[in-house]
Amino acid sequence: MKKLFSLFILISLDSFSQMHFGASTPVYVKNQVLYVTGSINLASGSNLYLRNNSQLLQGTTSSSANSGTGTVSIYQEGTSDNFEYNYWCSPVGAANVASGGSNFGITLLNRPVTSTDAIPAVILPAGSYNGSALPLSIASNWIYKLINASNYSAWISVGAASSIAPGEGFTMKGTSGSDTADPEGTGNPNNAGNGRQRYDFRGRPNDGNIIVPVGTGNAATLTGNPYPSALHLNAFLLDPSNSACTRVAYFWEQDKTVDSHYLSAYRGGYGTYSPGTLGSNGIYVAATFNSYNSDGSLNTTGTSSGLIIERKYSPIGQGFLINGNTNGQVTFKNSHRAFYQEGAGLSQFAKNSKAKDVHIEQENTEISHFKINTIINNAFTRQLALAFMPEATDGVDPGIDALNMDETLPADVSFWMDNGRYVIQGINFDPSKKIPIVVKADEVCTLKFYVPEVINFDSSQNIYLFDALDSSYHDIKTGSYNVTVAAGVYMDRFKIAFNSGTLGTENHLKRNFTIYQENKNRTLTALNPDRLQIRSFNLYDITGRAVANKKGLQEQEIYSFSTSGLSSGVYIAVFLTDTNEKITQKIIIMNSGS
């Protein structure tokens, strides 16, 4: 029986300068942080077991000098679901003779049996789509990486090859079945059928500066936390030397109710994390679930995940996307590492995590912001976040403003800056400001705007949605605004406002009634989804002269009136309800040849 040396080490900057593990020597660290200021040598047959949320931190300031063919063993749990991707980044590489960082492959994954023993995972060949918990079997068919990509076809199939460099992320689907082994004796089995599958990563621990290339034009690269400790994501993204990326991280979320390997059935999207400042908790905007065509292009839209996930500290193994803004590189450093145990605090992997909150934190602040939800066609929700920071400008601020990763959706809502669509925008608060929200619709669609969450922002401050169509203001902090729009792109119609302007009279509140001119068909159309009782319709030219009218209108969802005999120009359409409420809108008629 192996004799274990147990280390119970408190956090100390001079715990160990270097560590050498003798041949065939096991060392067991339980529920602690092991800090080594220099390199680690793991002699042949030696093992460092990091158990019960233990982590390994190192203090070297250059490339890794870790050496030896011994291994470190560390656990992480992914999703137990044959159909759901997790995005990973390995904390270890292959233990070989050469020192320094080494490549990872899924053959380094194991099934934990006891706290020290493990069985190598079975690697299923390409064409085998479903993994299992017992024996732990991994479908290599779903192992991909992504480097400087601008389209779906750029995903690189990896399979079982050991070709994943330190700092490169990879995709992997989960498992089916269950595994009741409880290697740590904590009552948490490897897989209890509760959504979590435990993996044992065994290899040489990653350490030191890890370089990841990025490309210009918002090219996407799958990377992640490359260390056997938590990663202070804010410190990594906001490091001055990492200006080659947009300083925003994107996390894959997938609809767990869809059980299919067919791409056309997938529903998933990217949640967006903006760090803001080093000491803040950042801002996370939930993903909007989309489905896909076989070539990877978007098919239809789906529901929002609605997830509220803390991202400040990326747990061990967590993968995420970053976008490049220039050809260059980003560097993960030991100075970005932190001891922060995963749980319901500020560190969550993409799975159902049990609550645990043990960390070191110098500063912990909430960025002043609120979320804006827009329900589109009663089918899915686009979430935006408006942040208020003294560091923010009205232009694009790296690490604050975050691009929309789903620009090809047929209907969408976003902020607009520097000719780009954004899901997070930071500004200096000024109650007189109006912040434009761009609406895009490929066809007639319904929108419902409301504020679901307000964080560290003046509770007495009103929040309105301004509709420039009729200069109306709508309280979306305590209520919602429902509107139907015709196909088109609306750059200046909708704005977030903090003062109500002309809201003093109730008749400025716009009803859910849309009027628009279809010049191609020479038809004026009105949409009445609430089936208001309409008494009459009148159309006036710019001088106030009535040029068309219709009385005795019946209750209908759609009204159409010909404008073929009218001259091109500006007109005012007025509908009168049975309660004498006027619904008024300016339209532009453009009849060629008139």
Coordinates of C-alpha atoms in Angstrom, one line a residue, residues 17-578:
S17 CA 10.8 28.2 -3.3
Q18 CA 11.0 25.0 -5.4
M19 CA 9.6 21.5 -5.0
H20 CA 11.1 18.2 -5.9
F21 CA 9.0 15.0 -5.6
G22 CA 11.2 11.9 -5.3
A23 CA 10.7 8.9 -7.5
S24 CA 7.5 7.0 -6.8
T25 CA 6.6 9.5 -4.1
P26 CA 2.9 10.3 -3.5
V27 CA 1.9 13.7 -1.9
Y28 CA -1.7 14.4 -0.9
V29 CA -3.0 18.0 -0.5
K30 CA -6.5 18.3 0.9
N31 CA -8.7 21.4 0.9
Q32 CA -5.7 23.8 0.7
V33 CA -3.6 25.9 -1.6
L34 CA -0.1 24.7 -2.4
Y35 CA 2.1 27.7 -3.3
V36 CA 5.5 27.3 -4.9
T37 CA 7.5 30.4 -5.9
G38 CA 9.6 28.5 -8.4
S39 CA 9.4 25.4 -10.5
I40 CA 8.2 21.8 -9.7
N41 CA 10.1 18.6 -10.5
L42 CA 8.0 15.4 -10.5
A43 CA 10.4 12.5 -10.7
S44 CA 9.3 9.3 -12.3
G45 CA 6.3 7.6 -10.7
S46 CA 5.7 10.5 -8.3
N47 CA 2.2 11.9 -7.9
L48 CA 0.8 15.2 -6.5
Y49 CA -2.9 14.7 -5.6
L50 CA -4.9 17.9 -5.3
R51 CA -8.1 16.9 -3.5
N52 CA -11.2 18.5 -2.0
N53 CA -10.9 21.7 -3.9
S54 CA -7.1 22.1 -3.4
Q55 CA -5.2 24.2 -5.9
L56 CA -1.6 24.7 -7.0
L57 CA -0.2 28.2 -7.5
Q58 CA 3.3 29.1 -8.7
G59 CA 5.1 32.3 -8.7
T60 CA 7.6 32.1 -11.6
T61 CA 7.6 35.1 -13.9
S62 CA 8.7 33.6 -17.2
S63 CA 8.0 30.4 -19.1
S64 CA 7.4 27.2 -17.2
A65 CA 10.4 25.2 -16.0
N66 CA 8.3 22.4 -14.5
S67 CA 9.9 19.0 -15.3
G68 CA 9.8 15.3 -14.7
T69 CA 7.6 12.4 -15.8
G70 CA 5.5 12.3 -12.6
T71 CA 2.0 13.8 -12.6
V72 CA -0.3 16.1 -10.8
S73 CA -3.9 14.9 -10.4
I74 CA -6.8 17.3 -10.2
Y75 CA -10.6 17.0 -10.5
Q76 CA -13.1 19.0 -12.5
E77 CA -16.7 18.3 -13.3
G78 CA -18.4 18.8 -16.7
T79 CA -22.0 18.2 -17.8
S80 CA -23.3 14.6 -17.8
D81 CA -25.1 14.9 -21.0
N82 CA -24.3 13.1 -24.3
F83 CA -25.6 16.1 -26.3
E84 CA -24.2 19.1 -24.5
Y85 CA -20.8 20.7 -25.2
N86 CA -18.6 22.0 -22.5
Y87 CA -15.8 24.3 -23.4
W88 CA -12.6 23.2 -21.7
C89 CA -9.0 24.3 -21.2
S90 CA -6.7 21.7 -19.6
P91 CA -4.7 22.5 -16.5
V92 CA -2.1 19.9 -17.4
G93 CA -0.1 18.6 -20.3
A94 CA 1.7 15.4 -21.1
A95 CA 4.4 14.4 -18.5
N96 CA 7.5 13.8 -20.7
V97 CA 11.2 14.1 -20.4
A98 CA 11.5 17.6 -21.8
S99 CA 10.8 20.4 -19.3
G100 CA 8.3 23.2 -19.8
G101 CA 4.8 23.3 -21.1
S102 CA 3.5 20.3 -23.1
N103 CA 0.5 19.4 -25.2
F104 CA -2.7 17.9 -23.9
G105 CA -4.9 15.2 -25.3
I106 CA -8.1 13.6 -23.9
T107 CA -6.1 10.4 -23.3
L108 CA -4.9 12.2 -20.1
L109 CA -8.4 12.1 -18.7
N110 CA -9.3 9.4 -16.1
R111 CA -12.1 8.0 -14.0
P112 CA -11.4 8.5 -10.3
V113 CA -11.8 5.3 -8.3
T114 CA -10.3 6.3 -4.9
S115 CA -8.7 9.5 -3.8
T116 CA -5.4 8.4 -5.4
D117 CA -6.3 5.7 -7.9
A118 CA -7.9 6.2 -11.3
I119 CA -8.6 4.3 -14.5
P120 CA -7.8 5.9 -17.9
A121 CA -10.9 6.9 -19.8
V122 CA -11.9 4.8 -22.8
I123 CA -11.5 6.9 -25.9
L124 CA -14.3 6.1 -28.3
P125 CA -13.4 6.3 -32.0
A126 CA -14.8 8.9 -34.5
G127 CA -18.3 7.9 -35.4
S128 CA -19.1 6.9 -31.8
Y129 CA -21.3 9.8 -30.6
N130 CA -22.3 8.9 -27.1
G131 CA -20.0 8.7 -24.0
S132 CA -20.8 6.9 -20.8
A133 CA -20.0 7.4 -17.1
L134 CA -19.2 3.7 -16.3
P135 CA -16.8 2.8 -17.7
L136 CA -15.9 6.4 -18.3
S137 CA -15.9 6.7 -22.1
I138 CA -15.4 9.8 -24.1
A139 CA -16.6 10.4 -27.6
S140 CA -13.6 11.8 -29.4
N141 CA -15.9 12.8 -32.3
W142 CA -16.7 16.0 -30.5
I143 CA -13.2 17.2 -29.6
Y144 CA -12.5 20.5 -31.5
K145 CA -10.5 23.6 -31.1
L146 CA -10.8 27.1 -32.6
I147 CA -8.0 29.5 -33.5
N148 CA -8.4 33.0 -35.1
A149 CA -11.7 32.0 -36.7
S150 CA -14.1 34.3 -38.6
N151 CA -16.5 31.5 -39.6
Y152 CA -17.9 28.2 -38.5
S153 CA -15.8 26.1 -40.9
A154 CA -12.7 27.1 -39.0
W155 CA -13.3 24.7 -36.2
I156 CA -10.4 22.1 -36.1
S157 CA -11.2 18.5 -35.4
V158 CA -8.7 17.2 -32.7
G159 CA -10.2 13.8 -31.7
A160 CA -7.9 11.8 -29.5
A161 CA -4.7 13.4 -30.7
S162 CA -2.4 15.1 -28.2
S163 CA -2.3 18.3 -30.2
I164 CA -3.9 20.8 -27.8
A165 CA -1.2 23.3 -26.8
P166 CA -1.2 25.0 -23.3
G167 CA -3.8 27.7 -23.3
E168 CA -5.8 26.3 -26.2
G169 CA -9.4 25.5 -25.4
F170 CA -11.3 22.5 -26.7
T171 CA -14.9 21.3 -26.9
M172 CA -16.1 18.0 -25.4
K173 CA -19.5 16.5 -24.9
G174 CA -20.6 14.8 -21.7
T175 CA -21.6 11.3 -20.7
S176 CA -24.7 9.2 -20.0
G177 CA -25.5 6.8 -17.2
S178 CA -24.2 7.1 -13.6
D179 CA -21.1 6.3 -11.5
T180 CA -21.5 6.0 -7.7
A181 CA -17.8 6.0 -6.9
D182 CA -17.0 8.7 -4.3
P183 CA -13.2 9.1 -4.4
E184 CA -13.0 12.0 -2.0
G185 CA -15.5 10.6 0.6
T186 CA -17.5 13.7 0.5
G187 CA -20.9 12.2 -0.6
N188 CA -20.4 13.5 -4.1
P189 CA -20.1 10.6 -6.5
N190 CA -18.4 10.8 -9.9
N191 CA -21.8 10.9 -11.6
A192 CA -25.1 10.7 -9.7
G193 CA -27.2 11.5 -12.8
N194 CA -27.6 15.0 -11.5
G195 CA -26.0 16.8 -14.3
R196 CA -22.3 16.5 -13.3
Q197 CA -19.6 14.2 -14.6
R198 CA -16.2 14.1 -12.7
Y199 CA -12.9 13.9 -14.7
D200 CA -9.4 13.3 -13.3
F201 CA -6.8 15.4 -15.2
R202 CA -3.4 13.8 -14.8
G203 CA -0.2 15.2 -16.3
R204 CA 2.4 17.9 -15.8
P205 CA 0.9 21.1 -14.3
N206 CA 0.9 24.1 -16.6
D207 CA 2.8 27.1 -15.2
G208 CA 4.3 30.4 -16.1
N209 CA 3.7 32.5 -19.2
I210 CA 1.4 30.8 -21.7
I211 CA 1.0 32.6 -25.0
V212 CA -2.1 32.3 -27.2
P213 CA -2.2 34.0 -30.7
V214 CA -5.1 36.2 -31.7
G215 CA -6.1 37.7 -35.0
T216 CA -7.5 41.0 -36.3
G217 CA -11.1 41.7 -37.1
N218 CA -12.7 40.2 -34.0
A219 CA -11.4 36.7 -35.0
A220 CA -12.5 34.2 -32.3
T221 CA -10.1 32.0 -30.4
L222 CA -11.2 29.3 -28.0
T223 CA -8.9 29.5 -24.9
G224 CA -9.5 29.4 -21.2
N225 CA -8.0 28.9 -17.7
P226 CA -4.8 27.0 -18.4
Y227 CA -3.7 26.4 -14.7
P228 CA -4.5 24.0 -11.9
S229 CA -5.8 27.0 -9.9
A230 CA -8.5 29.6 -10.4
L231 CA -7.8 32.4 -13.0
H232 CA -8.6 36.0 -12.1
L233 CA -10.3 36.7 -15.4
N234 CA -10.3 40.4 -14.8
A235 CA -6.6 40.4 -14.3
F236 CA -6.0 38.5 -17.5
L237 CA -8.4 40.5 -19.7
L238 CA -7.3 43.9 -18.4
D239 CA -3.5 43.2 -18.4
P240 CA -2.0 46.1 -20.4
S241 CA 0.1 43.6 -22.4
N242 CA -3.1 41.8 -23.6
S243 CA -4.4 44.7 -25.7
A244 CA -4.5 42.5 -28.8
C245 CA -7.8 41.2 -27.7
T246 CA -11.1 43.0 -27.0
R247 CA -10.8 42.3 -23.3
V248 CA -14.2 40.5 -23.2
A249 CA -14.8 36.8 -22.7
Y250 CA -17.6 34.7 -24.2
F251 CA -19.0 31.5 -22.7
W252 CA -20.9 28.8 -24.5
E253 CA -24.4 28.0 -23.1
Q254 CA -26.6 25.3 -24.5
D255 CA -30.3 24.4 -24.0
K256 CA -30.2 21.2 -21.9
T257 CA -33.7 20.2 -23.0
V258 CA -32.6 19.4 -26.6
D259 CA -31.3 15.9 -26.9
S260 CA -29.8 15.6 -30.4
H261 CA -26.5 15.4 -32.1
Y262 CA -27.9 17.1 -35.3
L263 CA -26.6 20.6 -35.7
S264 CA -29.9 21.8 -36.9
A265 CA -31.5 20.9 -33.6
Y266 CA -28.9 22.6 -31.4
R267 CA -30.0 25.5 -29.3
G268 CA -27.1 27.5 -27.9
G269 CA -25.4 30.8 -27.7
Y270 CA -22.7 32.8 -26.0
G271 CA -23.0 34.6 -22.7
T272 CA -20.9 37.7 -22.5
Y273 CA -18.6 38.8 -19.7
S274 CA -17.2 42.3 -19.4
P275 CA -14.7 42.8 -16.6
G276 CA -15.0 46.6 -16.3
T277 CA -12.3 47.2 -13.7
L278 CA -9.8 44.9 -12.0
G279 CA -11.6 44.9 -8.6
S280 CA -15.2 44.7 -9.9
N281 CA -17.3 41.7 -10.2
G282 CA -17.8 42.5 -13.9
I283 CA -21.0 42.2 -15.9
Y284 CA -22.4 39.0 -17.4
V285 CA -25.2 39.0 -20.0
A286 CA -27.0 35.7 -20.7
A287 CA -26.8 33.9 -24.0
T288 CA -29.6 34.0 -26.5
F289 CA -30.3 30.4 -27.7
N290 CA -30.2 29.9 -31.4
S291 CA -30.6 26.9 -33.7
Y292 CA -28.3 26.1 -36.6
N293 CA -28.2 24.9 -40.2
S294 CA -25.8 22.0 -41.2
D295 CA -23.2 24.5 -42.4
G296 CA -23.2 26.2 -39.0
S297 CA -25.2 29.3 -40.1
L298 CA -28.1 30.4 -37.9
N299 CA -31.4 28.8 -38.7
T300 CA -34.1 30.1 -36.3
T301 CA -34.1 31.9 -33.0
G302 CA -34.8 30.3 -29.6
T303 CA -35.2 31.2 -26.0
S304 CA -32.7 33.0 -23.7
S305 CA -30.8 31.0 -21.2
G306 CA -31.6 33.5 -18.5
L307 CA -28.6 32.2 -16.6
I308 CA -27.0 34.5 -14.0
I309 CA -23.4 33.2 -13.8
E310 CA -20.5 34.7 -11.9
R311 CA -17.4 34.8 -14.1
K312 CA -14.8 36.9 -12.3
Y313 CA -12.7 33.8 -11.3
S314 CA -12.6 31.2 -14.0
P315 CA -12.4 27.7 -12.3
I316 CA -10.0 25.0 -13.2
G317 CA -10.7 23.7 -16.7
Q318 CA -13.1 26.5 -17.8
G319 CA -12.9 27.4 -21.5
F320 CA -14.1 30.6 -23.2
L321 CA -13.8 32.6 -26.4
I322 CA -11.9 35.8 -26.9
N323 CA -11.9 38.1 -29.9
G324 CA -8.7 39.6 -31.4
N325 CA -8.6 43.2 -32.5
T326 CA -5.2 43.0 -34.1
N327 CA -2.7 40.3 -35.1
G328 CA -0.7 39.5 -32.1
Q329 CA -0.9 37.5 -28.9
V330 CA -2.2 37.4 -25.3
T331 CA -0.3 36.0 -22.4
F332 CA -1.6 34.1 -19.4
K333 CA 0.7 34.8 -16.4
N334 CA 1.1 33.4 -12.9
S335 CA 0.2 36.9 -11.7
H336 CA -3.3 36.3 -13.1
R337 CA -3.8 33.2 -10.9
A338 CA -5.7 33.2 -7.6
F339 CA -6.9 30.8 -4.9
Y340 CA -10.6 30.9 -5.3
Q341 CA -12.6 27.7 -4.8
E342 CA -15.4 27.0 -7.3
G343 CA -19.0 27.4 -6.2
A344 CA -21.8 29.8 -6.0
G345 CA -19.6 32.8 -5.3
L346 CA -17.7 34.4 -8.1
S347 CA -16.5 31.2 -9.8
Q348 CA -18.8 28.8 -11.7
F349 CA -18.0 26.2 -14.3
A350 CA -20.7 25.6 -17.0
K351 CA -22.6 23.0 -15.0
N352 CA -24.7 22.7 -11.9
S353 CA -22.2 23.5 -9.2
K354 CA -22.5 23.0 -5.4
A355 CA -22.2 26.1 -3.4
K356 CA -18.7 26.8 -2.0
D357 CA -17.2 30.2 -1.5
V358 CA -13.6 30.3 -0.2
H359 CA -11.3 32.9 -1.7
I360 CA -8.8 35.6 -1.3
E361 CA -10.2 39.0 -2.4
Q362 CA -8.6 42.5 -2.1
E363 CA -11.5 44.4 -3.6
N364 CA -15.0 43.3 -4.4
T365 CA -17.3 45.9 -6.0
E366 CA -20.4 45.7 -8.1
I367 CA -20.4 47.8 -11.3
S368 CA -23.4 50.1 -11.4
H369 CA -25.6 48.8 -14.2
F370 CA -29.0 47.5 -15.2
K371 CA -30.1 44.8 -17.6
I372 CA -32.6 45.4 -20.5
N373 CA -34.6 42.4 -21.7
T374 CA -36.3 42.4 -25.0
I375 CA -38.7 39.6 -25.8
I376 CA -38.8 39.2 -29.5
N377 CA -41.9 37.6 -31.2
N378 CA -42.7 36.0 -27.8
A379 CA -40.1 33.4 -28.8
F380 CA -36.7 34.5 -27.3
T381 CA -35.1 37.2 -25.2
R382 CA -32.2 39.4 -26.0
Q383 CA -30.5 40.7 -22.9
L384 CA -28.4 43.9 -22.9
A385 CA -26.6 45.7 -20.0
L386 CA -26.0 49.4 -19.6
A387 CA -23.2 50.2 -17.2
F388 CA -22.2 53.4 -15.5
M389 CA -18.4 53.9 -15.0
P390 CA -16.2 57.0 -14.6
E391 CA -13.7 55.2 -16.9
A392 CA -16.2 54.8 -19.7
T393 CA -16.5 57.1 -22.7
D394 CA -19.2 57.4 -25.3
G395 CA -17.0 55.4 -27.7
V396 CA -15.9 51.8 -27.6
D397 CA -13.9 51.0 -24.4
P398 CA -12.1 47.7 -24.3
G399 CA -12.9 45.6 -21.3
I400 CA -16.2 47.5 -20.8
D401 CA -18.2 47.4 -24.1
A402 CA -18.9 43.9 -25.5
L403 CA -19.8 43.0 -29.1
N404 CA -22.9 41.1 -30.0
M405 CA -21.8 37.6 -31.1
D406 CA -25.1 36.8 -32.9
E407 CA -25.2 39.5 -35.6
T408 CA -26.9 37.3 -38.1
L409 CA -30.1 36.8 -36.2
P410 CA -33.2 37.6 -38.3
A411 CA -34.5 39.9 -35.5
D412 CA -32.4 41.4 -32.8
V413 CA -31.8 44.4 -30.4
S414 CA -28.4 45.9 -29.5
F415 CA -26.5 49.0 -28.7
W416 CA -24.7 50.7 -31.7
M417 CA -21.2 52.0 -31.4
D418 CA -18.4 52.5 -34.0
N419 CA -20.4 50.7 -36.7
G420 CA -20.9 47.6 -34.5
R421 CA -23.6 46.0 -32.5
Y422 CA -23.0 45.6 -28.7
V423 CA -24.7 43.8 -25.9
I424 CA -22.9 45.6 -23.1
Q425 CA -22.3 49.4 -23.2
G426 CA -20.6 51.5 -20.6
I427 CA -21.1 55.3 -20.2
N428 CA -20.7 58.1 -17.8
F429 CA -24.1 58.7 -16.2
D430 CA -25.9 61.9 -17.3
P431 CA -29.6 62.1 -16.7
S432 CA -30.0 64.1 -20.0
K433 CA -28.5 61.3 -22.1
K434 CA -30.5 59.2 -24.5
I435 CA -28.8 55.9 -25.4
P436 CA -29.9 54.5 -28.8
I437 CA -31.0 50.9 -29.1
V438 CA -30.9 49.5 -32.6
V439 CA -33.7 47.2 -33.7
K440 CA -33.3 44.9 -36.7
A441 CA -36.3 42.9 -38.1
D442 CA -36.4 40.9 -41.3
E443 CA -40.2 40.8 -41.1
V444 CA -42.9 42.2 -38.9
C445 CA -42.2 41.3 -35.3
T446 CA -43.3 42.1 -31.8
L447 CA -41.0 43.5 -29.1
K448 CA -41.5 43.7 -25.3
F449 CA -38.9 45.9 -23.5
Y450 CA -38.4 45.8 -19.7
V451 CA -35.7 46.0 -17.0
P452 CA -35.3 42.7 -15.1
E453 CA -32.4 43.7 -12.8
V454 CA -30.8 46.8 -11.4
I455 CA -27.4 46.6 -9.7
N456 CA -25.8 49.3 -7.6
F457 CA -27.7 52.0 -9.3
D458 CA -29.9 54.8 -7.8
S459 CA -33.1 53.0 -6.8
S460 CA -35.0 56.3 -7.3
Q461 CA -33.8 56.8 -10.8
N462 CA -36.5 56.3 -13.5
I463 CA -35.7 54.3 -16.6
Y464 CA -37.7 54.9 -19.8
L465 CA -37.8 53.7 -23.3
F466 CA -38.2 56.6 -25.7
D467 CA -40.0 55.9 -29.0
A468 CA -39.2 58.6 -31.5
L469 CA -42.0 57.5 -33.7
D470 CA -44.4 59.6 -31.7
S471 CA -42.0 61.1 -29.1
S472 CA -43.5 58.9 -26.3
Y473 CA -41.8 57.7 -23.1
H474 CA -42.5 54.4 -21.4
D475 CA -41.5 53.3 -17.9
I476 CA -39.7 50.0 -18.4
K477 CA -38.3 49.8 -14.8
T478 CA -41.7 49.1 -13.2
G479 CA -43.5 48.1 -16.3
S480 CA -42.9 47.1 -19.9
Y481 CA -43.3 48.6 -23.4
N482 CA -44.9 46.4 -26.1
V483 CA -44.6 47.4 -29.7
T484 CA -44.9 45.9 -33.2
V485 CA -42.4 47.0 -35.9
A486 CA -42.4 46.4 -39.6
A487 CA -39.4 44.9 -41.4
G488 CA -36.4 47.1 -41.4
V489 CA -33.5 48.5 -39.3
Y490 CA -34.4 51.2 -36.8
M491 CA -31.2 53.1 -35.8
D492 CA -32.7 56.1 -34.0
R493 CA -36.2 55.2 -33.1
F494 CA -35.7 53.6 -29.7
K495 CA -33.6 55.1 -26.9
I496 CA -33.0 54.6 -23.2
A497 CA -33.8 57.8 -21.3
F498 CA -33.7 58.9 -17.6
N499 CA -36.2 61.8 -17.9
S500 CA -39.7 61.4 -19.2
G501 CA -39.7 64.6 -21.3
T502 CA -43.3 65.0 -22.5
L503 CA -44.5 62.1 -20.4
G504 CA -46.6 64.4 -18.2
T505 CA -49.8 63.7 -20.1
E506 CA -51.1 60.1 -20.3
N507 CA -52.2 60.5 -23.9
H508 CA -48.6 60.3 -25.0
L509 CA -48.4 56.7 -23.9
K510 CA -48.3 54.6 -27.1
R511 CA -50.7 51.7 -27.5
N512 CA -49.7 48.4 -29.0
F513 CA -50.8 49.7 -32.4
T514 CA -48.4 50.0 -35.4
I515 CA -48.8 52.1 -38.5
Y516 CA -46.5 51.9 -41.5
Q517 CA -46.3 52.7 -45.2
E518 CA -45.4 50.0 -47.7
N519 CA -44.3 52.1 -50.7
K520 CA -43.6 49.2 -52.9
N521 CA -47.3 48.1 -52.7
R522 CA -48.6 51.7 -52.3
T523 CA -50.4 50.7 -49.2
L524 CA -50.7 52.1 -45.6
T525 CA -51.0 49.3 -43.1
A526 CA -52.0 49.3 -39.4
L527 CA -51.4 46.4 -37.1
N528 CA -53.9 46.0 -34.2
P529 CA -52.8 42.9 -32.2
D530 CA -54.7 43.9 -29.1
R531 CA -57.9 44.3 -31.3
L532 CA -58.7 47.8 -30.1
Q533 CA -62.1 49.1 -31.1
I534 CA -61.4 51.5 -33.9
R535 CA -64.0 54.0 -34.9
S536 CA -62.4 55.9 -37.8
F537 CA -59.2 56.5 -39.8
N538 CA -58.1 59.9 -41.3
L539 CA -55.0 60.8 -43.3
Y540 CA -53.8 64.4 -43.4
D541 CA -51.2 66.0 -45.6
I542 CA -48.5 68.3 -44.0
T543 CA -50.9 71.3 -44.3
G544 CA -53.5 69.6 -42.2
R545 CA -55.9 68.9 -45.1
A546 CA -57.7 65.5 -44.9
V547 CA -56.8 63.5 -48.0
A548 CA -58.5 60.2 -47.0
N549 CA -60.9 58.9 -44.4
K550 CA -62.8 55.8 -43.4
K551 CA -65.5 55.4 -40.8
G552 CA -67.3 52.4 -39.3
L553 CA -64.2 50.3 -39.1
Q554 CA -64.7 46.8 -37.6
E555 CA -62.4 45.3 -35.0
Q556 CA -59.5 43.8 -37.0
E557 CA -55.9 42.8 -36.4
I558 CA -54.8 44.4 -39.7
Y559 CA -56.1 47.4 -41.7
S560 CA -54.9 48.3 -45.2
F561 CA -55.6 51.5 -47.2
S562 CA -54.5 52.3 -50.7
T563 CA -52.2 55.3 -51.1
S564 CA -51.7 54.9 -54.9
G565 CA -53.5 58.2 -55.8
L566 CA -51.5 60.4 -53.4
S567 CA -48.5 62.5 -54.1
S568 CA -45.2 61.8 -52.5
G569 CA -44.7 63.6 -49.2
V570 CA -45.2 63.6 -45.5
Y571 CA -48.6 62.7 -44.1
I572 CA -50.2 62.2 -40.6
A573 CA -52.3 59.0 -40.0
V574 CA -54.8 59.2 -37.2
F575 CA -56.9 56.4 -35.9
L576 CA -59.7 57.1 -33.4
T577 CA -60.7 54.4 -30.8
D578 CA -64.2 54.0 -29.4

